[in-house]
Short mmCIF file of C-alpha atoms in Angstrom, two decimals:
data_model
loop_
_atom_site.label_atom_id
_atom_site.label_comp_id
_atom_site.label_asym_id
_atom_site.label_seq_id
_atom_site.Cartn_x
_atom_site.Cartn_y
_atom_site.Cartn_z
CA MET X 19 -26.76 60.25 -58.05
CA THR X 20 -27.50 56.94 -59.77
CA GLU X 21 -31.16 57.77 -60.37
CA ALA X 22 -30.31 61.32 -61.44
CA ALA X 23 -27.69 60.00 -63.88
CA LYS X 24 -30.28 57.76 -65.57
CA HIS X 25 -32.22 60.86 -66.61
CA LEU X 26 -29.29 63.32 -66.77
CA THR X 27 -30.95 65.35 -64.00
CA PRO X 28 -28.93 68.11 -62.29
CA VAL X 29 -28.06 67.49 -58.64
CA ALA X 30 -26.92 69.55 -55.68
CA LEU X 31 -24.90 67.63 -53.10
CA GLU X 32 -23.89 68.93 -49.68
CA LEU X 33 -21.34 66.42 -48.40
CA GLY X 34 -19.86 68.29 -45.43
CA GLY X 35 -16.23 68.27 -44.37
CA LYS X 36 -14.00 69.68 -41.65
CA CYS X 37 -14.65 73.44 -41.63
CA PRO X 38 -11.66 75.32 -40.17
CA ALA X 39 -11.68 78.67 -38.40
CA VAL X 40 -8.49 80.64 -39.02
CA ILE X 41 -7.84 83.05 -36.15
CA ASP X 42 -5.41 85.68 -37.37
CA SER X 43 -6.47 88.37 -34.94
CA LEU X 44 -9.45 89.62 -32.98
CA SER X 45 -10.41 93.25 -32.68
CA SER X 46 -8.49 95.38 -30.16
CA TRP X 47 -11.82 96.88 -29.15
CA ARG X 48 -13.21 94.95 -26.19
CA PHE X 49 -16.86 94.99 -27.25
CA GLU X 50 -15.99 93.82 -30.79
CA ARG X 51 -13.73 91.08 -29.43
CA LYS X 52 -16.56 89.81 -27.24
CA ILE X 53 -18.89 89.68 -30.24
CA LEU X 54 -16.36 87.70 -32.30
CA LEU X 55 -15.74 85.24 -29.45
CA LYS X 56 -19.47 84.68 -29.03
CA ARG X 57 -19.78 84.00 -32.76
CA ILE X 58 -17.03 81.38 -32.52
CA ILE X 59 -18.37 79.69 -29.38
CA SER X 60 -21.99 79.63 -30.54
CA ALA X 61 -20.96 78.10 -33.88
CA LYS X 62 -19.05 75.31 -32.15
CA PHE X 63 -20.96 74.58 -28.96
CA GLY X 64 -24.41 75.99 -29.70
CA THR X 65 -25.39 75.54 -33.35
CA CYS X 66 -26.23 71.88 -34.06
CA SER X 67 -23.60 70.87 -31.50
CA GLY X 68 -20.61 71.66 -33.66
CA GLN X 69 -21.78 71.78 -37.27
CA GLY X 70 -20.32 75.24 -37.81
CA ILE X 71 -16.64 75.17 -36.87
CA ASP X 72 -14.78 71.85 -36.84
CA TYR X 73 -11.32 72.98 -35.70
CA MET X 74 -9.27 76.16 -35.33
CA LEU X 75 -5.91 77.32 -36.64
CA VAL X 76 -4.04 79.98 -34.67
CA GLU X 77 -0.54 81.42 -34.48
CA ASP X 78 1.48 79.88 -31.67
CA LYS X 79 2.15 83.14 -29.82
CA PHE X 80 -1.56 84.02 -29.75
CA ALA X 81 -2.80 80.54 -28.77
CA PRO X 82 -2.53 80.77 -24.94
CA ALA X 83 -4.46 84.04 -24.80
CA LEU X 84 -7.08 82.76 -27.25
CA ILE X 85 -7.65 79.57 -25.24
CA GLU X 86 -8.24 81.59 -22.08
CA LEU X 87 -10.66 83.88 -23.92
CA LEU X 88 -12.56 80.86 -25.27
CA LYS X 89 -12.78 79.32 -21.81
CA ALA X 90 -14.12 82.54 -20.29
CA THR X 91 -16.64 83.07 -23.10
CA THR X 92 -17.87 79.47 -22.87
CA GLN X 93 -18.50 79.86 -19.13
CA GLU X 94 -20.21 83.20 -19.71
CA MET X 95 -22.56 81.73 -22.32
CA PHE X 96 -23.30 78.32 -20.77
CA GLY X 97 -22.56 78.84 -17.07
CA GLU X 98 -20.21 77.16 -14.63
CA ASN X 99 -22.13 73.90 -15.02
CA PRO X 100 -23.12 73.58 -18.70
CA ARG X 101 -24.60 70.14 -17.96
CA GLU X 102 -27.58 71.95 -16.41
CA SER X 103 -27.87 74.45 -19.26
CA CYS X 104 -30.65 74.09 -21.82
CA ASN X 105 -28.48 76.08 -24.24
CA VAL X 106 -25.97 73.30 -24.82
CA ALA X 107 -27.14 71.02 -27.63
CA ARG X 108 -27.33 67.30 -26.88
CA ILE X 109 -26.06 64.65 -29.26
CA ILE X 110 -28.86 63.47 -31.53
CA ASN X 111 -28.67 59.72 -30.76
CA LYS X 112 -26.67 56.96 -29.06
CA HIS X 113 -24.83 56.01 -32.24
CA HIS X 114 -23.30 59.45 -32.67
CA PHE X 115 -22.65 59.78 -28.95
CA ASP X 116 -20.57 56.59 -29.05
CA ARG X 117 -18.70 57.87 -32.10
CA LEU X 118 -17.79 61.11 -30.32
CA LYS X 119 -17.08 59.42 -27.01
CA HIS X 120 -14.25 57.37 -28.50
CA LEU X 121 -12.51 60.25 -30.31
CA PRO X 122 -10.50 61.32 -27.21
CA ASP X 123 -9.45 57.69 -26.56
CA GLU X 124 -6.75 57.68 -29.23
CA ASP X 125 -3.12 58.06 -28.19
CA GLY X 126 -2.25 61.66 -27.42
CA VAL X 127 -5.77 63.04 -27.78
CA GLN X 128 -6.93 62.88 -24.16
CA ALA X 129 -3.70 64.56 -23.04
CA SER X 130 -4.49 67.53 -25.30
CA VAL X 131 -7.76 68.37 -23.49
CA VAL X 132 -7.36 71.77 -21.80
CA TYR X 133 -11.01 72.45 -20.97
CA GLY X 134 -14.13 70.37 -20.43
CA GLY X 135 -14.25 66.73 -21.44
CA SER X 136 -17.00 65.31 -19.18
CA MET X 137 -19.81 63.20 -20.66
CA ASP X 138 -23.21 61.84 -19.61
CA GLU X 139 -24.26 58.93 -21.80
CA ASP X 140 -27.79 58.72 -20.36
CA LYS X 141 -28.51 62.33 -21.29
CA LEU X 142 -26.43 62.23 -24.52
CA TYR X 143 -24.47 65.15 -23.11
CA ILE X 144 -20.87 66.07 -23.91
CA GLU X 145 -19.40 69.09 -22.16
CA PRO X 146 -17.96 71.82 -24.42
CA THR X 147 -14.39 70.67 -24.78
CA ILE X 148 -11.24 72.42 -26.02
CA LEU X 149 -8.17 70.48 -27.14
CA ALA X 150 -4.74 72.01 -27.80
CA ASP X 151 -2.69 70.36 -30.55
CA PRO X 152 -4.16 66.85 -30.73
CA PRO X 153 -2.22 64.52 -33.07
CA LEU X 154 -2.93 65.44 -36.69
CA ASN X 155 -3.28 61.78 -37.68
CA ALA X 156 -5.93 61.09 -35.02
CA ALA X 157 -9.55 60.62 -36.05
CA ILE X 158 -10.50 63.90 -34.39
CA MET X 159 -8.35 65.66 -37.02
CA THR X 160 -9.16 63.47 -40.02
CA GLU X 161 -12.91 62.89 -39.64
CA GLU X 162 -15.73 65.44 -39.43
CA ILE X 163 -16.37 65.88 -35.70
CA PHE X 164 -19.94 67.19 -35.68
CA GLY X 165 -19.86 67.53 -31.90
CA PRO X 166 -18.75 69.87 -29.08
CA LEU X 167 -15.05 68.97 -29.31
CA LEU X 168 -12.89 71.88 -30.49
CA PRO X 169 -9.30 71.09 -31.53
CA ILE X 170 -6.98 74.10 -31.72
CA ILE X 171 -3.90 73.67 -33.91
CA ARG X 172 -1.02 76.04 -33.30
CA LEU X 173 1.07 77.21 -36.25
CA LYS X 174 4.39 79.03 -36.37
CA ASN X 175 2.93 81.70 -38.66
CA ILE X 176 -0.74 82.27 -39.45
CA GLU X 177 0.16 82.28 -43.16
CA ASP X 178 0.90 78.57 -42.74
CA SER X 179 -2.86 78.04 -42.31
CA ILE X 180 -3.30 78.34 -46.08
CA GLU X 181 -0.94 75.42 -46.74
CA PHE X 182 -2.54 73.45 -43.89
CA ILE X 183 -6.03 73.89 -45.36
CA ASN X 184 -4.91 73.13 -48.90
CA SER X 185 -3.26 69.89 -47.76
CA ARG X 186 -6.64 68.53 -46.66
CA PRO X 187 -9.91 67.73 -48.49
CA LYS X 188 -11.92 70.74 -49.61
CA THR X 189 -14.59 71.75 -47.16
CA LEU X 190 -17.96 73.46 -47.14
CA THR X 191 -16.78 76.63 -45.44
CA ILE X 192 -13.65 78.37 -44.24
CA TYR X 193 -14.11 80.87 -41.43
CA CYS X 194 -11.43 83.51 -41.09
CA PHE X 195 -11.13 86.06 -38.31
CA SER X 196 -8.77 88.85 -39.24
CA THR X 197 -8.38 92.61 -39.55
CA ASN X 198 -5.59 92.25 -42.10
CA ASP X 199 -6.93 92.96 -45.60
CA LYS X 200 -3.84 91.53 -47.28
CA PHE X 201 -4.14 88.23 -45.41
CA MET X 202 -7.88 88.01 -46.10
CA ARG X 203 -7.21 88.46 -49.82
CA ARG X 204 -4.67 85.63 -49.68
CA VAL X 205 -7.17 83.33 -47.98
CA ALA X 206 -9.79 84.19 -50.59
CA ILE X 207 -7.46 83.66 -53.55
CA ASP X 208 -5.23 80.81 -52.40
CA THR X 209 -7.82 78.45 -50.85
CA SER X 210 -10.79 76.57 -52.26
CA SER X 211 -14.01 75.87 -50.34
CA GLY X 212 -17.75 75.93 -50.83
CA SER X 213 -17.93 79.32 -49.13
CA LEU X 214 -15.72 81.71 -47.20
CA VAL X 215 -16.88 83.80 -44.25
CA PHE X 216 -14.85 86.58 -42.65
CA ASN X 217 -15.38 87.54 -39.00
CA ASP X 218 -18.64 85.64 -38.54
CA THR X 219 -19.96 82.09 -38.51
CA VAL X 220 -22.84 80.05 -40.01
CA ILE X 221 -24.54 83.09 -41.59
CA GLN X 222 -24.00 81.56 -45.04
CA TYR X 223 -26.51 78.84 -44.11
CA ALA X 224 -29.27 81.40 -43.58
CA ALA X 225 -28.63 83.94 -46.34
CA GLU X 226 -30.85 83.26 -49.37
CA THR X 227 -29.02 85.94 -51.35
CA VAL X 228 -25.84 83.84 -51.64
CA PRO X 229 -25.56 80.27 -52.98
CA PHE X 230 -24.83 77.51 -50.51
CA ARG X 231 -22.62 74.84 -51.99
CA GLY X 232 -19.71 72.49 -51.62
CA VAL X 233 -16.75 71.97 -53.90
CA GLY X 234 -14.70 68.85 -54.55
CA GLU X 235 -15.08 66.43 -51.64
CA SER X 236 -17.58 68.71 -49.89
CA GLY X 237 -20.21 68.63 -52.63
CA MET X 238 -21.38 70.05 -55.92
CA GLY X 239 -24.12 72.26 -57.30
CA ARG X 240 -25.70 75.10 -55.33
CA TYR X 241 -28.95 75.98 -53.64
CA HIS X 242 -30.75 78.58 -51.46
CA GLY X 243 -33.45 80.89 -52.71
CA LYS X 244 -33.39 81.46 -56.45
CA PHE X 245 -30.13 79.52 -56.72
CA SER X 246 -32.12 76.34 -56.02
CA PHE X 247 -34.50 77.21 -58.88
CA ASP X 248 -31.58 77.94 -61.20
CA THR X 249 -29.86 74.64 -60.36
CA PHE X 250 -32.81 72.65 -61.64
CA SER X 251 -33.62 74.96 -64.54
CA HIS X 252 -32.26 74.98 -68.07
CA GLU X 253 -31.21 78.42 -69.22
CA LYS X 254 -31.97 78.04 -72.92
CA PRO X 255 -30.20 80.56 -75.18
CA VAL X 256 -32.49 82.05 -77.85
CA ILE X 257 -30.70 84.02 -80.58
CA LYS X 258 -32.22 86.00 -83.44
CA ARG X 259 -30.14 87.83 -86.05
CA PRO X 260 -30.83 89.90 -89.16
CA CYS X 261 -28.98 89.23 -92.40
CA LEU X 262 -26.84 92.33 -92.01
CA PRO X 263 -24.16 92.81 -90.91
CA ASP X 264 -22.66 89.57 -92.17
CA PHE X 265 -19.09 88.32 -91.84
CA TRP X 266 -18.32 87.04 -95.31
CA PHE X 267 -15.05 85.40 -94.25
CA ARG X 268 -16.92 82.74 -92.24
CA TYR X 269 -17.88 80.84 -95.40
CA PRO X 270 -15.76 78.58 -97.68
CA PRO X 271 -13.79 78.55 -99.84
CA TRP X 272 -10.97 79.31 -97.38
CA ASN X 273 -7.84 81.24 -98.21
CA ASP X 274 -5.06 83.05 -96.37
CA TYR X 275 -7.03 86.28 -96.31
CA LYS X 276 -10.16 84.81 -94.71
CA LEU X 277 -8.23 82.82 -92.12
CA GLU X 278 -6.25 85.92 -91.18
CA LEU X 279 -9.51 87.79 -90.58
CA PHE X 280 -10.73 84.87 -88.45
CA ARG X 281 -7.55 84.96 -86.38
CA LEU X 282 -7.73 88.71 -85.84
CA PHE X 283 -11.43 88.50 -85.02
CA PHE X 284 -10.93 85.87 -82.29
CA ILE X 285 -8.12 87.82 -80.59
CA PHE X 286 -10.17 91.04 -80.80
CA ASP X 287 -7.47 92.80 -82.83
CA TYR X 288 -9.77 95.44 -84.29
CA LEU X 289 -6.94 97.53 -85.72
CA GLY X 290 -5.55 94.45 -87.42
CA ILE X 291 -8.97 93.70 -88.94
CA VAL X 292 -9.19 97.21 -90.38
CA LEU X 293 -5.66 96.97 -91.79
CA ALA X 294 -6.36 93.53 -93.29
CA VAL X 295 -9.59 94.72 -94.93
CA LEU X 296 -7.75 97.75 -96.37
CA GLY X 297 -4.99 95.48 -97.68
CA SER X 298 -2.36 97.05 -95.45
CA LYS X 299 -1.71 93.84 -93.46
CA LYS X 300 -0.27 90.80 -95.16
CA PRO X 301 -2.06 87.56 -94.20
CA ARG X 302 -0.17 84.58 -92.85
CA PRO X 303 0.34 81.71 -95.36
CA LEU X 304 -2.35 79.04 -95.29
CA SER X 305 -1.10 75.80 -93.68
CA LYS X 306 -0.76 72.97 -96.19
CA SER X 307 -2.14 70.52 -93.62
CA ILE X 308 -5.57 72.15 -93.73
#
């Protein structure tokens, strides 16, 4: 940023953030529900060991069933002993392993673990772990996790997820799983994030036809495909006009008539312009302060 500022060079910053997954509902069709669950699990426990989804928001009455579905899908994808699976990503280095290892040590966090939790420091392995309602002021809910620890926060109503998200720093992506068009419109209109994905995960990273970006605390600018080219390009307007038509009222000396035409022109009052030109509309008095 400092070097770019010296030369007024455009920048694109991807700063990350805690990307929530709002679970309003999953399809009643079994095969579709399995697909959606696999998308959730792979985004949390498969892709970059947790870069996709950071935490989940779910309605209280749906939470127990969802947790059981997530457990079953995790076992189906990674086996009864995920430690032996080559499909579970390892933590990239000792520094980040130590950071993740201490997240469950805070008061109330370890007690919220409902699945997984084992670790192997020598192999930089952390078992896919699900936590139900860890304390909201704990580091696991205030810092970007970037690891296979999945907090699930239960809400009285799923509509409360919008207020929950808006009360926290803006993030790169919001994932929303829903079949309710009205609720999806609310999420789209009433929240702010770099991107918004409905009923899928991480596809925005791969699609060159949409810009990838952050907003607020999660970044600025945009890139991917041609959007990267546009970010570092100057779109120079080039305008060429003939002498006619010409708007005579744009030139001094000013009077009430010309200023009235200006006012009507800028509010696109075409009927008023015609009436003023024909003398059928009386102009407003010219302000003496001008």
